[in-house]
Amino acid sequence: SLEIHNKVLFLGARQDIPPLLQVLDVFALPSFSEGMSAALIESMAAGVPIVATDVGGNSEVVEHNVTGYLIPDNDETAMADRLLDLLRNPETRWRMGEAGRRRAAQLFSLQTMVNAYTDIYMHVAGRRDS
């Protein structure tokens, strides 16, 4: 009834996510609640700009106006406007995608996470080296 069948693909559950992310123009996450979204991190790591609702941990992942847009939850107009903005502006899309790729590598790489967990364990064990 939305007449978007020739513009949007609904693929269902998939196992081949990284190659699919490589061909996206934009990633939308219209959640009403969210934890730390792996989908956002994976999309940013693939260089895909984000449009997401500003709920849960999304603001810890997406840097508004830098790696994508954070919009109020339950605001379909803002979601549509930001998606159209990115689709109509390839330079902005590229700039945000590259910023997202850098942010994902800096904050969420395997080595960064290993270091963070090591620091936590060392602190709990009372042997913090700082």
Coordinates of C-alpha atoms in Angstrom, one line a residue:
S1 CA 0.0 0.0 0.0
L2 CA 3.0 2.3 0.4
E3 CA 4.0 1.8 -3.2
I4 CA 7.7 1.5 -2.4
H5 CA 8.3 -2.0 -3.7
N6 CA 10.5 -0.7 -6.6
K7 CA 12.5 1.5 -4.3
V8 CA 13.0 -0.5 -1.0
L9 CA 14.1 -4.1 -0.5
F10 CA 12.8 -6.0 2.5
L11 CA 15.3 -9.0 2.7
G12 CA 14.3 -10.6 5.9
A13 CA 16.9 -12.4 8.1
R14 CA 20.3 -12.7 6.4
Q15 CA 23.7 -14.1 7.2
D16 CA 25.6 -12.1 4.6
I17 CA 25.4 -8.7 6.2
P18 CA 28.8 -7.1 5.4
P19 CA 28.4 -7.4 1.6
L20 CA 24.9 -6.0 1.8
L21 CA 26.0 -3.0 3.9
Q22 CA 28.6 -2.1 1.2
V23 CA 25.8 -1.3 -1.3
L24 CA 23.6 0.8 0.9
D25 CA 23.2 4.5 0.4
V26 CA 21.9 5.1 3.9
F27 CA 21.0 3.1 7.0
A28 CA 17.7 3.9 8.9
L29 CA 17.0 2.8 12.5
P30 CA 13.6 4.1 13.5
S31 CA 13.6 2.4 17.0
F32 CA 11.4 3.5 19.9
S33 CA 14.0 2.0 22.3
E34 CA 17.5 0.7 21.7
G35 CA 20.5 -0.5 23.6
M36 CA 23.9 -0.3 22.0
S37 CA 23.0 -1.1 18.4
A38 CA 25.4 -3.4 16.7
A39 CA 23.6 -2.6 13.4
L40 CA 24.6 1.0 13.7
I41 CA 28.2 0.2 14.4
E42 CA 28.3 -2.3 11.5
S43 CA 26.8 0.2 9.1
M44 CA 29.2 3.0 10.2
A45 CA 32.1 0.6 9.8
A46 CA 31.0 0.0 6.2
G47 CA 30.9 3.7 5.5
V48 CA 27.1 4.1 5.5
P49 CA 25.6 7.3 6.9
I50 CA 22.9 6.8 9.5
V51 CA 19.5 8.2 10.2
A52 CA 18.3 7.0 13.6
T53 CA 16.0 7.9 16.4
D54 CA 17.7 9.5 19.4
V55 CA 16.9 6.8 21.9
G56 CA 18.9 4.5 24.1
G57 CA 22.5 4.2 23.2
N58 CA 22.2 5.6 19.6
S59 CA 23.7 8.9 20.6
E60 CA 26.8 7.1 21.9
V61 CA 27.3 5.6 18.4
V62 CA 26.0 8.3 16.0
E63 CA 27.5 11.8 16.2
H64 CA 24.6 14.0 15.0
N65 CA 25.4 16.0 11.8
V66 CA 28.8 14.3 11.6
T67 CA 28.2 10.5 11.0
G68 CA 24.5 10.8 10.4
Y69 CA 21.4 12.3 11.9
L70 CA 19.6 11.6 15.2
I71 CA 15.9 12.5 15.1
P72 CA 13.2 12.4 17.8
D73 CA 11.5 9.1 18.2
N74 CA 8.0 8.9 16.7
D75 CA 8.7 11.7 14.2
E76 CA 8.1 10.1 10.8
T77 CA 8.4 13.5 9.0
A78 CA 11.9 14.1 10.4
M79 CA 13.0 10.6 9.4
A80 CA 11.7 11.0 5.9
D81 CA 13.3 14.5 5.6
R82 CA 16.7 13.3 6.7
L83 CA 16.6 10.2 4.5
L84 CA 15.7 12.4 1.5
D85 CA 18.4 14.9 2.4
L86 CA 21.0 12.1 2.3
L87 CA 19.7 10.5 -0.9
R88 CA 19.7 13.9 -2.7
N89 CA 23.2 14.9 -1.5
P90 CA 25.9 12.5 -2.4
E91 CA 28.6 14.7 -1.0
T92 CA 27.0 14.8 2.4
R93 CA 26.3 11.1 2.2
W94 CA 30.0 10.4 1.4
R95 CA 31.3 12.8 4.1
M96 CA 29.1 11.3 6.8
G97 CA 29.9 7.8 5.7
E98 CA 33.6 8.4 5.9
A99 CA 33.3 10.1 9.3
G100 CA 31.3 7.1 10.5
R101 CA 33.9 4.6 9.2
R102 CA 36.6 6.5 11.2
R103 CA 34.4 6.7 14.3
A104 CA 33.6 3.0 14.2
A105 CA 37.3 2.1 13.8
Q106 CA 38.3 4.5 16.6
L107 CA 35.7 3.6 19.2
F108 CA 34.5 0.1 18.4
S109 CA 37.4 -1.8 16.8
L110 CA 38.3 -5.2 18.3
Q111 CA 41.5 -3.8 19.8
T112 CA 39.7 -0.9 21.3
M113 CA 37.2 -3.2 22.9
V114 CA 39.9 -5.6 24.2
N115 CA 41.8 -2.6 25.7
A116 CA 38.6 -1.3 27.4
Y117 CA 37.8 -4.7 28.9
T118 CA 41.4 -5.2 30.0
D119 CA 41.2 -1.9 31.8
I120 CA 38.0 -2.8 33.5
Y121 CA 39.4 -6.2 34.7
M122 CA 42.6 -4.6 35.9
H123 CA 40.7 -2.0 37.8
V124 CA 38.4 -4.6 39.4
A125 CA 41.4 -6.6 40.3
G126 CA 43.0 -3.6 41.9
R127 CA 46.0 -3.4 39.5
R128 CA 45.2 -0.5 37.3
D129 CA 48.2 0.8 35.4
S130 CA 47.4 4.5 34.7

